[in-house]
Amino acid sequence: MHLSAAARLWGPPGLLLTLVLHPTLCVSSHRDYCVLGAGPAGLQMASFLQRAGRDYVVFERASAPGSFFTRYPRHRKLISINKRYTGKANAEFNLRHDWNSLLSHDPRLLFRHYSRAYFPDAGDMVRYLGDFADRLGLHVLYNTTITHVTLDKDQRAWNGHYFILTDQKGHTYQCSVLLVATGVSVPNQVDFPGSEYAEGYESVSVDPGDFVGQNVLILGRGNSAFETAENILGVTNFIHMLSRSRVRLSWATHYVGDLRAINNGLLDTYQLKSLDGLLESDLTDLAIVKDNEGRFHITLKFFLEETSANQSADAIPLPQDDNDNFAMRVAYDRVIRCLGWRFDFSIFNQSLRLSSGSEFSKKYPLIRASYESKGSRGLFILGTASHSVDYRKSAGGFIHGFRYTVRAVHRLLEHRHHGVAWPSTELPITQLTNAIIRRVNEASGLYQMFSVLADVILLKENASAFEYLEEFPMQMLAQLETLTGRPARHGLFVVNMEYGKNFSGPDKDVFFYDRSVGHTEDAWLSNFLHPVIYFYRRLPTGGEVPPRTVAPAAAHGHPPRRGRLPDRLDGARGTHPALAALPGELSGHRPAELLRRVLFPVHPDAPEAAPVLPAGVPENAGAHGHREPSAAWRGERAPAGLCHHGRAPGGQQPAAWGTRARRSPPVLGASTPVP
């Protein structure tokens, strides 16, 4: 084209030159989906988008996937277990004990092929993620750092706006849905006088030789703090660990983010009277003072504030001046900060409203139980950064948990933007028991994301059949029809996994003496993970269901009935019973009546009637007012082992029906394969 022709199309030649030299004046490309980060969560979402044939791209600032694991954990040992042998051939069951693999249809992409170690090296994870991206042919733009994200309102867009992303070179990208999988990567810091003297976990030496004969103070009480202590335990004079809270042990809390046994050597040296110690104090009340020899002293900020600015460090009062029993009276050679991580909000324009400014939202973005931002429709948070939904409750901040929440987000997007309903299986009602038992015995998503993801069983008219939906975010149950495209008009069951009421918390004893350990008669005392079934005549109302419950009676107009399955439903030769074998000749009833009788031996509209209990439960058992089984059922085991837990708080609604499954193993019929 001649210059004159170009001038007619573009105007003055200078405008054409400007557009060529300044690409930021126009959007360089559009994608339906943009994924930030090629870590485990980003690659997991990319694999689902790829398999569905969607238009997407992943942005990664490093030259390869999994850049976080090239540096962390600093001492290279992961605390995610790699259990290569379970004695089972069932792939779904085996994922319950594989905390590192992502979900794919390629059996080569199981982490067991990348490491033999029970606690693998972080380098193995880097290698695994690289192969995952390469073998699946995922669309990743490496060496591309997104430096700014903002909104461009446009009514033609899927969500009423586009997301505009700018990279380090000034190139811009437009997308309809933004999926943020950048993790929590900014070190937490506490601002107090002298905090600048502390070395960060992210930069401190990992060579034990650099700590020989030193006094070390570690700020923090999590796995990074204990991991650091474990590395230098044998060469230091002593290690003191300081935090505002008590140590929380993962075996006691059932939360994998709490202190793991692999890192707790300092607890032994402390409790067995060595020189190491654990201390509790709010860091904001303290100050670090550096003396003329370069050693560090701990004092109270109050003392520092009363000292004139021109006084030398040696003249600042120390607590031991008045109290020679002050625990931190000895000077330290090193102070190490290990206070965890938070989300990086810096690249997001305020118009996206990812943070409210509260303390908790400074660590994690504000999101709904569907993992969508509360401030911007179409923006989803994936992976570790989405842990606010189940913080200190379930495994959503870790690979073995968020691989399932990422899949749930993808299923929501498939329905919202492409009209693909949530995957489901329709079966005749005679298969209901088998379907539930199989999922409870095998499913990994329910097992890992307990109390967060649940299976939903939608009954058909006259209970002649049912539709089975797997791993739906249970806090979004009120919006199930909108989010899944599946109608729920004839009642539904929600199958969930829960721990007992004494499993965690102050003064809780996970090994309390009268817990259930193997008998169906006292299954309601179980303290371990067990299945719970909720029944709804119709969907609850009121938006999101509050966390830690499916639908409390006080919050919803249609409270659920609840039942817990026993440890096993044994038939002849250890197999699960046919319907005809269930007590009370339930198989002779119509399907709707059968369902009611199986899960609710007493009619739910008769709250004063005596419920059916397993034999041996006394009339005054426990503090919940359990009653004896009726004469017709006394001496027989109820088909679902149900008992009544009294009235709900305030006595307004009939409370949950249920028993607890046995303490160990934590799944139904774990010793009996499902045919």
XYZ file of C-alpha atoms in Angstrom:
675
model
C 0.000 0.000 0.000
C 1.335 3.471 -0.910
C 1.704 6.113 1.781
C -1.129 8.182 0.292
C -3.502 5.233 0.573
C -2.425 4.641 4.150
C -2.988 8.292 4.953
C -6.580 8.056 3.728
C -7.222 5.066 6.002
C -5.305 6.117 9.106
C -5.189 9.893 8.869
C -1.826 11.703 9.151
C 1.265 9.461 8.902
C 2.255 10.458 12.411
C -0.774 8.650 13.843
C 0.230 5.376 12.179
C 3.758 5.765 13.576
C 2.352 6.422 17.033
C 0.276 3.227 16.956
C 3.288 1.209 15.860
C 5.605 2.610 18.526
C 3.088 2.552 21.381
C 1.283 -0.816 21.496
C -0.243 0.053 24.885
C -2.693 2.328 23.128
C -4.594 -0.745 21.958
C -5.301 -4.177 23.376
C -2.918 -6.691 21.803
C -5.140 -9.765 22.216
C -8.400 -11.030 23.673
C -9.011 -14.316 25.459
C -12.161 -15.655 27.027
C -10.137 -16.838 30.025
C -6.893 -15.489 31.455
C -5.105 -17.435 34.185
C -2.487 -15.697 36.331
C 0.213 -18.091 37.508
C 1.496 -21.456 36.270
C 1.680 -23.065 39.661
C -0.412 -26.121 40.621
C -3.761 -24.286 40.697
C -3.160 -22.376 37.463
C -2.089 -25.501 35.580
C -5.020 -27.456 37.000
C -7.487 -24.887 35.690
C -5.653 -24.731 32.354
C -5.994 -28.495 31.975
C -9.768 -28.302 32.441
C -10.080 -25.378 29.985
C -7.901 -27.228 27.485
C -9.953 -30.404 27.696
C -13.176 -28.399 27.233
C -11.732 -26.652 24.163
C -11.970 -23.158 25.624
C -10.083 -20.017 24.576
C -7.547 -19.330 27.338
C -3.970 -18.368 28.161
C -1.837 -18.720 31.297
C 0.606 -15.956 32.258
C 3.734 -17.010 34.145
C 6.478 -14.596 35.198
C 9.185 -17.278 35.320
C 10.639 -19.344 32.499
C 8.959 -22.576 33.664
C 5.989 -23.701 35.781
C 6.095 -23.959 39.568
C 8.530 -21.120 40.239
C 7.438 -20.965 43.893
C 8.834 -24.451 44.458
C 12.229 -23.533 43.021
C 12.739 -21.502 46.194
C 10.324 -22.790 48.815
C 10.297 -24.483 51.158
C 13.785 -23.189 51.873
C 15.009 -26.528 53.196
C 13.466 -28.347 50.209
C 11.370 -30.995 51.949
C 7.641 -30.822 51.216
C 5.154 -31.681 53.952
C 2.583 -33.033 51.475
C 2.590 -36.800 51.677
C 3.387 -39.050 48.735
C 1.859 -42.384 49.707
C 2.709 -44.623 46.770
C 1.149 -47.832 48.114
C -2.338 -48.304 49.561
C -3.092 -51.917 48.653
C -5.866 -50.650 46.380
C -6.146 -50.462 42.605
C -8.908 -47.836 42.725
C -7.390 -44.619 41.330
C -9.935 -42.369 43.044
C -9.320 -43.958 46.426
C -5.561 -43.690 45.988
C -5.844 -39.936 45.442
C -7.023 -39.682 49.037
C -3.438 -40.422 50.028
C -1.648 -38.654 47.186
C -1.355 -35.005 48.176
C 0.731 -33.842 45.228
C -0.848 -35.060 41.980
C -3.068 -32.847 39.882
C -6.175 -34.234 38.190
C -5.777 -35.449 34.635
C -6.669 -38.373 32.375
C -3.013 -39.287 31.852
C -1.897 -41.969 34.349
C 1.714 -40.949 33.737
C 0.974 -37.650 35.467
C 0.736 -39.111 38.963
C 3.292 -37.795 41.395
C 4.191 -41.307 42.525
C 6.222 -41.580 39.322
C 8.339 -38.561 40.283
C 9.475 -39.383 43.799
C 9.811 -42.398 46.068
C 10.025 -40.243 49.195
C 7.056 -40.037 51.550
C 7.874 -36.333 51.979
C 9.262 -35.418 48.541
C 11.875 -32.865 47.597
C 10.536 -29.580 46.211
C 12.617 -30.095 43.088
C 10.484 -33.112 42.246
C 7.412 -30.884 42.283
C 9.063 -28.458 39.845
C 9.852 -31.339 37.497
C 6.319 -32.741 37.828
C 4.621 -29.412 37.037
C 6.849 -28.927 34.008
C 5.844 -32.318 32.629
C 2.187 -31.658 33.427
C 2.207 -28.487 31.320
C 4.220 -30.027 28.472
C 2.409 -33.349 28.122
C -1.020 -31.733 28.145
C 0.098 -29.005 25.747
C -1.135 -26.186 27.985
C -1.059 -22.627 26.628
C 1.383 -20.795 28.895
C 3.149 -17.486 28.191
C 6.383 -17.722 30.163
C 8.572 -14.769 31.177
C 5.434 -12.629 31.247
C 4.852 -10.666 34.442
C 1.440 -9.051 34.775
C 2.064 -5.736 36.514
C -1.410 -4.213 36.497
C -5.026 -5.413 36.270
C -8.023 -3.143 35.855
C -11.605 -3.161 34.549
C -13.055 -1.852 31.300
C -16.840 -1.642 31.517
C -18.576 -2.931 28.413
C -22.143 -4.208 28.273
C -21.185 -6.609 25.493
C -18.861 -8.488 27.834
C -19.976 -11.680 29.578
C -19.952 -10.016 32.992
C -20.545 -6.388 31.991
C -16.831 -5.618 31.852
C -13.536 -6.888 30.523
C -10.380 -7.360 32.524
C -7.403 -5.467 31.110
C -3.989 -6.903 31.976
C -0.683 -5.113 31.393
C 2.655 -6.928 31.394
C 6.191 -5.734 32.186
C 6.760 -4.674 28.571
C 3.593 -2.599 28.389
C 1.656 -5.129 26.319
C -2.015 -5.348 27.208
C -4.402 -8.281 27.155
C -8.186 -8.406 27.444
C -10.213 -11.240 28.898
C -13.791 -11.951 29.891
C -12.985 -14.085 32.941
C -9.903 -13.676 35.130
C -8.657 -16.655 37.143
C -6.023 -15.658 39.706
C -3.736 -18.480 40.862
C -0.743 -16.520 42.151
C -0.747 -18.022 45.638
C 0.292 -16.170 48.771
C 3.808 -14.924 48.120
C 4.370 -11.763 50.162
C 6.096 -12.426 53.521
C 4.132 -11.290 56.556
C 5.966 -8.672 58.588
C 5.152 -7.158 61.965
C 6.202 -3.543 62.416
C 7.789 -2.964 65.810
C 10.961 -1.137 66.957
C 13.978 -3.108 65.784
C 12.047 -5.362 63.400
C 14.514 -4.366 60.685
C 17.168 -6.483 62.455
C 15.243 -9.696 61.765
C 16.293 -11.837 58.814
C 13.410 -13.171 56.744
C 12.675 -16.833 56.141
C 12.808 -15.975 52.460
C 16.482 -14.904 52.624
C 18.119 -16.413 55.730
C 21.000 -18.847 55.213
C 20.085 -22.527 55.008
C 23.639 -23.654 55.808
C 23.743 -24.968 59.408
C 27.428 -24.062 59.522
C 26.461 -20.380 59.633
C 24.764 -20.917 63.021
C 27.395 -22.878 64.939
C 27.549 -21.834 68.591
C 24.943 -19.084 68.213
C 21.898 -18.025 70.232
C 18.942 -17.816 67.847
C 15.502 -16.249 68.248
C 12.825 -17.296 65.745
C 9.690 -15.177 65.394
C 6.761 -17.389 64.425
C 5.250 -20.717 65.366
C 4.248 -22.377 62.075
C 5.851 -24.960 59.824
C 8.323 -22.491 58.307
C 9.534 -21.546 61.801
C 9.900 -25.150 62.952
C 11.424 -26.154 59.608
C 14.078 -23.471 60.126
C 14.681 -24.616 63.699
C 14.944 -28.258 62.637
C 17.723 -27.370 60.221
C 19.980 -25.755 62.856
C 18.877 -27.585 66.003
C 22.091 -29.571 66.340
C 24.581 -26.704 65.988
C 23.150 -23.780 67.983
C 23.636 -22.986 71.666
C 19.863 -22.732 71.934
C 16.816 -21.680 69.957
C 13.977 -19.628 71.384
C 10.750 -19.448 69.415
C 8.424 -16.508 70.031
C 4.836 -16.074 68.865
C 1.585 -14.591 70.121
C -0.245 -17.945 70.006
C 0.305 -21.448 71.296
C 1.624 -24.234 69.116
C -1.145 -26.002 67.196
C -0.334 -29.575 66.239
C -1.873 -30.871 63.026
C -2.622 -34.315 64.471
C -4.753 -32.622 67.132
C -6.484 -30.041 64.945
C -6.799 -32.134 61.745
C -5.609 -29.038 59.879
C -2.661 -29.790 57.594
C -1.384 -26.206 57.826
C -0.638 -26.551 61.538
C 2.636 -27.948 62.832
C 3.437 -31.294 61.238
C 5.283 -34.081 63.039
C 8.111 -33.992 60.504
C 9.105 -30.514 61.739
C 8.499 -30.726 65.493
C 11.935 -31.714 66.802
C 12.101 -28.509 68.839
C 9.106 -29.669 70.867
C 11.115 -32.693 72.002
C 14.149 -30.665 73.021
C 11.925 -28.179 74.855
C 9.767 -30.685 76.718
C 12.694 -32.985 77.506
C 14.539 -30.197 79.325
C 17.120 -29.090 76.806
C 18.056 -25.419 76.362
C 15.502 -24.615 73.661
C 12.296 -22.817 74.523
C 8.846 -21.712 73.355
C 7.529 -18.313 74.404
C 4.230 -16.474 73.916
C 3.964 -12.711 73.499
C 2.452 -10.198 71.130
C 5.311 -9.038 68.920
C 3.890 -5.523 68.743
C 4.599 -5.111 72.476
C 8.294 -5.852 72.064
C 11.370 -4.139 70.670
C 14.763 -5.377 69.493
C 17.834 -3.414 70.554
C 21.262 -3.945 68.983
C 24.244 -3.454 71.297
C 27.765 -2.281 70.452
C 28.902 -5.869 69.864
C 26.198 -6.480 67.280
C 24.084 -8.740 69.477
C 20.344 -8.360 69.933
C 18.399 -7.787 73.144
C 14.645 -8.081 73.604
C 12.957 -5.324 75.554
C 9.484 -3.878 75.884
C 8.393 -1.165 73.477
C 7.196 0.727 76.534
C 10.793 1.052 77.805
C 11.975 2.223 74.411
C 9.307 4.909 74.185
C 10.382 6.332 77.545
C 14.025 6.587 76.479
C 15.294 9.747 74.804
C 16.361 9.363 71.220
C 19.980 10.398 71.842
C 20.711 7.650 74.370
C 22.980 4.790 73.326
C 21.551 1.325 72.836
C 23.359 0.090 75.953
C 21.457 2.632 78.060
C 17.984 1.420 77.069
C 16.270 -0.388 79.987
C 15.771 -4.149 79.648
C 13.174 -6.258 81.481
C 15.916 -8.220 83.258
C 17.088 -5.027 84.943
C 14.116 -5.428 87.273
C 13.397 -9.143 86.851
C 16.303 -11.543 86.499
C 13.846 -14.319 85.593
C 12.953 -12.695 82.253
C 12.913 -15.563 79.727
C 14.707 -13.661 76.968
C 17.391 -12.037 79.119
C 20.290 -13.566 77.139
C 21.457 -11.699 74.035
C 20.823 -13.286 70.628
C 23.206 -13.567 67.707
C 20.444 -13.957 65.106
C 16.751 -13.088 64.897
C 14.805 -14.861 62.128
C 11.303 -13.869 60.990
C 9.047 -16.800 59.955
C 5.564 -15.288 60.043
C 3.938 -16.813 56.983
C 2.632 -15.249 53.789
C -0.132 -13.134 52.351
C -1.667 -12.438 48.965
C -0.083 -9.821 46.691
C -2.753 -7.171 46.063
C -0.324 -4.686 44.492
C -1.109 -5.395 40.821
C -4.889 -5.074 41.154
C -6.609 -1.738 40.635
C -8.867 -0.676 43.506
C -11.857 -0.879 41.158
C -11.653 -4.685 41.474
C -12.361 -4.413 45.237
C -10.405 -7.502 46.254
C -9.730 -6.324 49.812
C -11.898 -4.660 52.440
C -8.961 -3.510 54.566
C -9.740 -5.833 57.474
C -6.909 -7.892 58.962
C -8.132 -11.149 57.450
C -8.676 -9.654 54.002
C -5.084 -8.408 54.047
C -4.014 -12.047 53.938
C -6.605 -13.382 51.480
C -8.832 -11.756 48.827
C -12.521 -11.314 49.545
C -14.345 -14.130 47.767
C -17.610 -16.019 47.929
C -18.037 -19.715 48.638
C -18.101 -20.147 44.840
C -14.529 -18.716 44.777
C -15.714 -15.671 42.844
C -14.633 -12.227 44.011
C -17.201 -10.351 46.078
C -16.203 -7.135 44.333
C -15.901 -8.117 40.661
C -18.079 -10.615 38.822
C -16.021 -12.913 36.628
C -12.881 -12.741 38.791
C -12.121 -16.037 40.541
C -9.404 -16.844 43.057
C -7.883 -20.313 42.818
C -5.473 -22.388 44.849
C -3.786 -21.307 48.065
C -5.151 -17.763 47.840
C -8.720 -19.129 47.932
C -8.200 -20.638 51.376
C -10.339 -17.970 53.036
C -13.382 -20.123 52.188
C -12.200 -22.921 54.493
C -9.313 -21.384 56.482
C -8.240 -23.635 59.362
C -11.173 -25.885 58.505
C -10.371 -28.009 55.464
C -7.641 -28.529 52.838
C -8.512 -25.808 50.320
C -5.136 -24.103 50.722
C -3.211 -27.175 49.599
C -2.896 -29.162 46.367
C -4.831 -32.195 47.593
C -7.756 -29.895 48.381
C -7.749 -27.155 45.775
C -7.421 -29.527 42.827
C -11.106 -30.254 43.568
C -12.207 -26.672 44.229
C -10.605 -25.642 40.920
C -12.658 -28.344 39.183
C -15.792 -27.022 40.891
C -15.045 -23.497 39.610
C -14.572 -24.842 36.085
C -17.933 -26.605 36.252
C -19.598 -23.373 37.383
C -18.025 -21.516 34.461
C -19.037 -24.178 31.978
C -22.673 -23.706 32.918
C -22.583 -19.919 33.247
C -20.869 -19.153 29.929
C -21.318 -22.232 27.757
C -24.617 -23.733 28.860
C -23.050 -27.001 29.979
C -24.908 -28.269 33.038
C -23.038 -29.646 36.039
C -22.044 -33.263 35.269
C -24.447 -35.766 36.757
C -25.447 -39.414 36.642
C -29.099 -40.490 36.620
C -29.901 -43.848 38.200
C -33.009 -45.729 39.376
C -33.858 -45.284 43.027
C -32.843 -48.864 43.782
C -29.221 -47.805 43.229
C -29.300 -44.979 45.783
C -27.672 -46.833 48.657
C -24.944 -48.278 46.476
C -24.201 -44.881 44.951
C -23.804 -43.239 48.361
C -21.744 -46.060 49.840
C -19.409 -46.146 46.856
C -18.726 -42.417 47.012
C -18.239 -42.417 50.769
C -15.813 -45.323 50.521
C -13.815 -44.073 47.545
C -14.241 -40.391 46.696
C -11.185 -38.234 47.266
C -12.844 -34.829 46.805
C -15.339 -35.432 49.632
C -12.580 -36.860 51.800
C -10.116 -34.007 51.365
C -12.563 -31.094 51.185
C -14.714 -32.242 54.079
C -17.404 -29.766 55.145
C -16.758 -27.720 51.975
C -17.574 -29.863 48.938
C -20.517 -32.244 49.095
C -22.313 -34.631 46.765
C -25.899 -33.641 45.976
C -28.587 -36.196 45.121
C -31.610 -34.726 43.346
C -34.730 -36.881 43.578
C -36.986 -37.243 40.586
C -40.780 -37.092 40.755
C -42.232 -39.815 43.004
C -38.652 -40.722 43.947
C -38.524 -43.134 41.024
C -34.961 -42.112 40.163
C -32.269 -39.691 41.230
C -29.580 -37.500 39.726
C -26.128 -37.600 41.383
C -23.949 -34.444 41.331
C -20.431 -34.688 42.732
C -18.462 -32.173 44.807
C -20.655 -29.085 44.822
C -19.674 -26.163 47.134
C -22.122 -26.815 49.935
C -22.234 -23.212 51.154
C -23.775 -22.317 47.785
C -26.579 -24.857 48.132
C -29.303 -22.211 48.018
C -28.136 -21.297 44.489
C -27.723 -24.856 43.248
C -30.237 -24.603 40.396
C -28.729 -21.361 39.074
C -25.136 -22.554 39.327
C -25.583 -26.072 37.966
C -28.542 -25.951 35.600
C -30.090 -28.921 37.441
C -33.625 -28.531 38.871
C -34.236 -29.585 42.464
C -38.010 -29.848 42.737
C -38.662 -33.124 44.537
C -36.248 -33.110 47.453
C -32.538 -33.700 47.711
C -29.877 -35.365 49.807
C -26.522 -33.770 50.609
C -23.690 -36.200 51.349
C -20.864 -34.641 53.321
C -17.867 -35.698 55.418
C -17.436 -34.196 58.893
C -15.323 -34.618 62.009
C -16.819 -35.101 65.465
C -17.534 -32.149 67.704
C -14.444 -32.806 69.864
C -11.960 -33.065 67.009
C -10.346 -29.654 67.498
C -10.264 -26.575 69.665
C -9.258 -25.410 73.152
C -9.498 -28.151 75.768
C -10.592 -30.716 73.173
C -9.154 -34.207 73.421
C -9.157 -36.056 70.111
C -8.459 -39.290 72.007
C -11.131 -38.839 74.691
C -11.737 -42.100 76.509
C -15.374 -42.798 75.571
C -15.119 -41.998 71.875
C -16.398 -44.552 69.389
C -13.652 -46.902 68.223
C -15.431 -49.639 66.294
C -18.977 -50.450 67.370
C -22.082 -49.311 65.541
C -23.935 -49.138 68.839
C -21.956 -46.036 69.853
C -21.184 -44.704 66.384
C -22.735 -41.378 67.361
C -19.702 -40.802 69.637
C -17.213 -40.966 66.757
C -14.613 -38.225 66.753
C -13.048 -39.021 63.400
C -14.036 -38.153 59.847
C -17.382 -39.714 59.002
C -20.141 -39.327 56.413
C -23.201 -37.212 57.177
C -26.359 -37.127 55.070
C -28.707 -34.133 55.038
C -32.175 -34.269 53.524
C -34.078 -31.230 52.178
C -37.636 -31.235 50.930
C -36.638 -28.142 48.945
C -33.594 -25.948 48.557
C -32.780 -23.624 51.475
C -33.248 -19.900 51.039
C -31.172 -16.903 51.977
C -28.108 -16.863 49.719
C -24.884 -18.427 50.941
C -25.179 -21.042 53.633
C -22.992 -19.986 56.568
C -19.709 -21.891 56.959
C -19.387 -24.903 59.298
C -22.959 -25.986 58.619
C -25.081 -26.991 55.688
C -28.208 -25.097 56.602
C -28.890 -24.159 60.233
C -32.536 -24.145 61.187
C -32.351 -20.557 62.390
C -31.055 -19.287 59.038
C -33.290 -21.033 56.544
C -36.948 -21.613 56.066
C -36.552 -25.306 55.289
C -34.168 -26.921 57.774
C -32.668 -30.256 56.765
C -32.989 -33.617 58.394
C -29.662 -35.195 59.094
C -28.382 -38.746 59.347
C -24.969 -40.311 59.760
C -24.141 -43.678 58.282
C -22.635 -46.385 60.476
C -19.171 -47.737 59.867
C -20.462 -50.535 57.620
C -23.658 -51.877 56.167
C -22.698 -55.512 56.191
C -24.544 -58.281 54.433
C -23.581 -61.868 53.821
C -19.849 -62.452 53.428
C -19.044 -58.815 54.069
C -20.895 -57.377 51.090
C -23.348 -54.526 51.259
C -26.929 -55.719 51.712
C -29.561 -55.749 49.061
C -32.637 -53.677 49.788
C -34.564 -56.819 50.727
C -32.057 -57.489 53.509
C -32.619 -54.198 55.316
C -34.482 -54.329 58.647
C -38.200 -53.739 58.680
C -38.715 -55.196 55.194
C -38.095 -51.768 53.727
C -37.861 -53.226 50.258
C -41.620 -53.755 50.282
C -42.352 -50.026 50.389
C -42.752 -47.623 47.529
C -39.470 -45.777 46.660
C -40.449 -42.520 48.379
C -41.490 -44.375 51.531
C -38.372 -46.513 51.347
C -36.125 -43.440 51.349
C -37.974 -41.950 54.279
C -37.847 -45.185 56.248
C -34.146 -45.756 55.578
C -33.024 -42.323 56.729
C -35.919 -41.394 59.014
C -37.356 -44.395 60.840
C -39.636 -41.940 62.688
C -41.794 -39.698 60.549
C -40.086 -36.270 60.457
C -43.372 -34.481 61.019
C -43.765 -36.154 64.413
C -40.991 -34.537 66.521
C -42.215 -36.073 69.760
C -42.117 -39.648 68.511
C -39.304 -41.831 69.776
C -36.588 -42.163 67.132
C -35.032 -45.448 66.146
C -31.656 -45.998 67.799
C -29.137 -48.793 67.610
C -29.524 -51.342 70.350
C -27.663 -50.624 73.553
C -28.028 -46.821 73.612
C -29.456 -46.031 77.081
C -32.332 -43.667 77.619
C -30.112 -41.056 79.277
C -27.129 -41.531 76.956
C -25.018 -38.374 76.682
C -26.153 -34.814 77.137
C -28.465 -34.774 74.143
C -31.424 -36.664 75.610
C -31.229 -39.768 73.411
C -34.165 -42.116 73.888
C -34.568 -45.877 73.754
C -35.598 -47.487 70.460
C -39.229 -48.441 70.079
C -40.230 -51.991 71.040
C -40.745 -52.956 67.413
C -37.126 -52.055 66.617
C -35.366 -52.788 69.920
C -32.518 -55.220 69.444
C -32.128 -54.554 65.708
C -29.581 -52.272 64.132
C -31.203 -49.374 62.348
C -30.420 -49.349 58.634
C -28.598 -46.004 58.825
C -27.755 -46.112 62.532
C -29.780 -42.993 63.283
C -30.247 -41.246 66.583
C -31.733 -37.934 67.630
C -29.580 -35.131 68.951
C -32.266 -33.131 70.743
C -33.595 -29.727 69.736
C -31.674 -27.026 67.951
C -30.492 -23.931 69.886
C -33.502 -22.058 71.162
C -35.707 -25.130 70.864
C -37.352 -23.767 67.724
C -36.738 -26.586 65.275
C -36.273 -30.344 65.437
C -32.536 -30.892 65.425
C -30.305 -33.156 63.419
C -30.736 -36.870 63.146
C -27.525 -38.795 63.203
C -24.910 -41.085 64.588
C -21.184 -40.940 64.190
C -19.209 -43.528 62.298
C -16.490 -45.493 64.005
C -13.200 -43.866 64.943
C -10.955 -45.906 62.663
C -10.871 -46.438 59.751
C -12.607 -43.207 58.781
C -14.570 -44.484 55.797
C -17.547 -46.750 55.388
C -16.660 -50.332 54.819
C -12.984 -49.511 54.392
C -12.125 -53.157 54.849
C -14.807 -54.359 52.457
C -14.539 -53.501 48.739
C -17.737 -52.299 47.161
C -18.867 -54.737 44.454
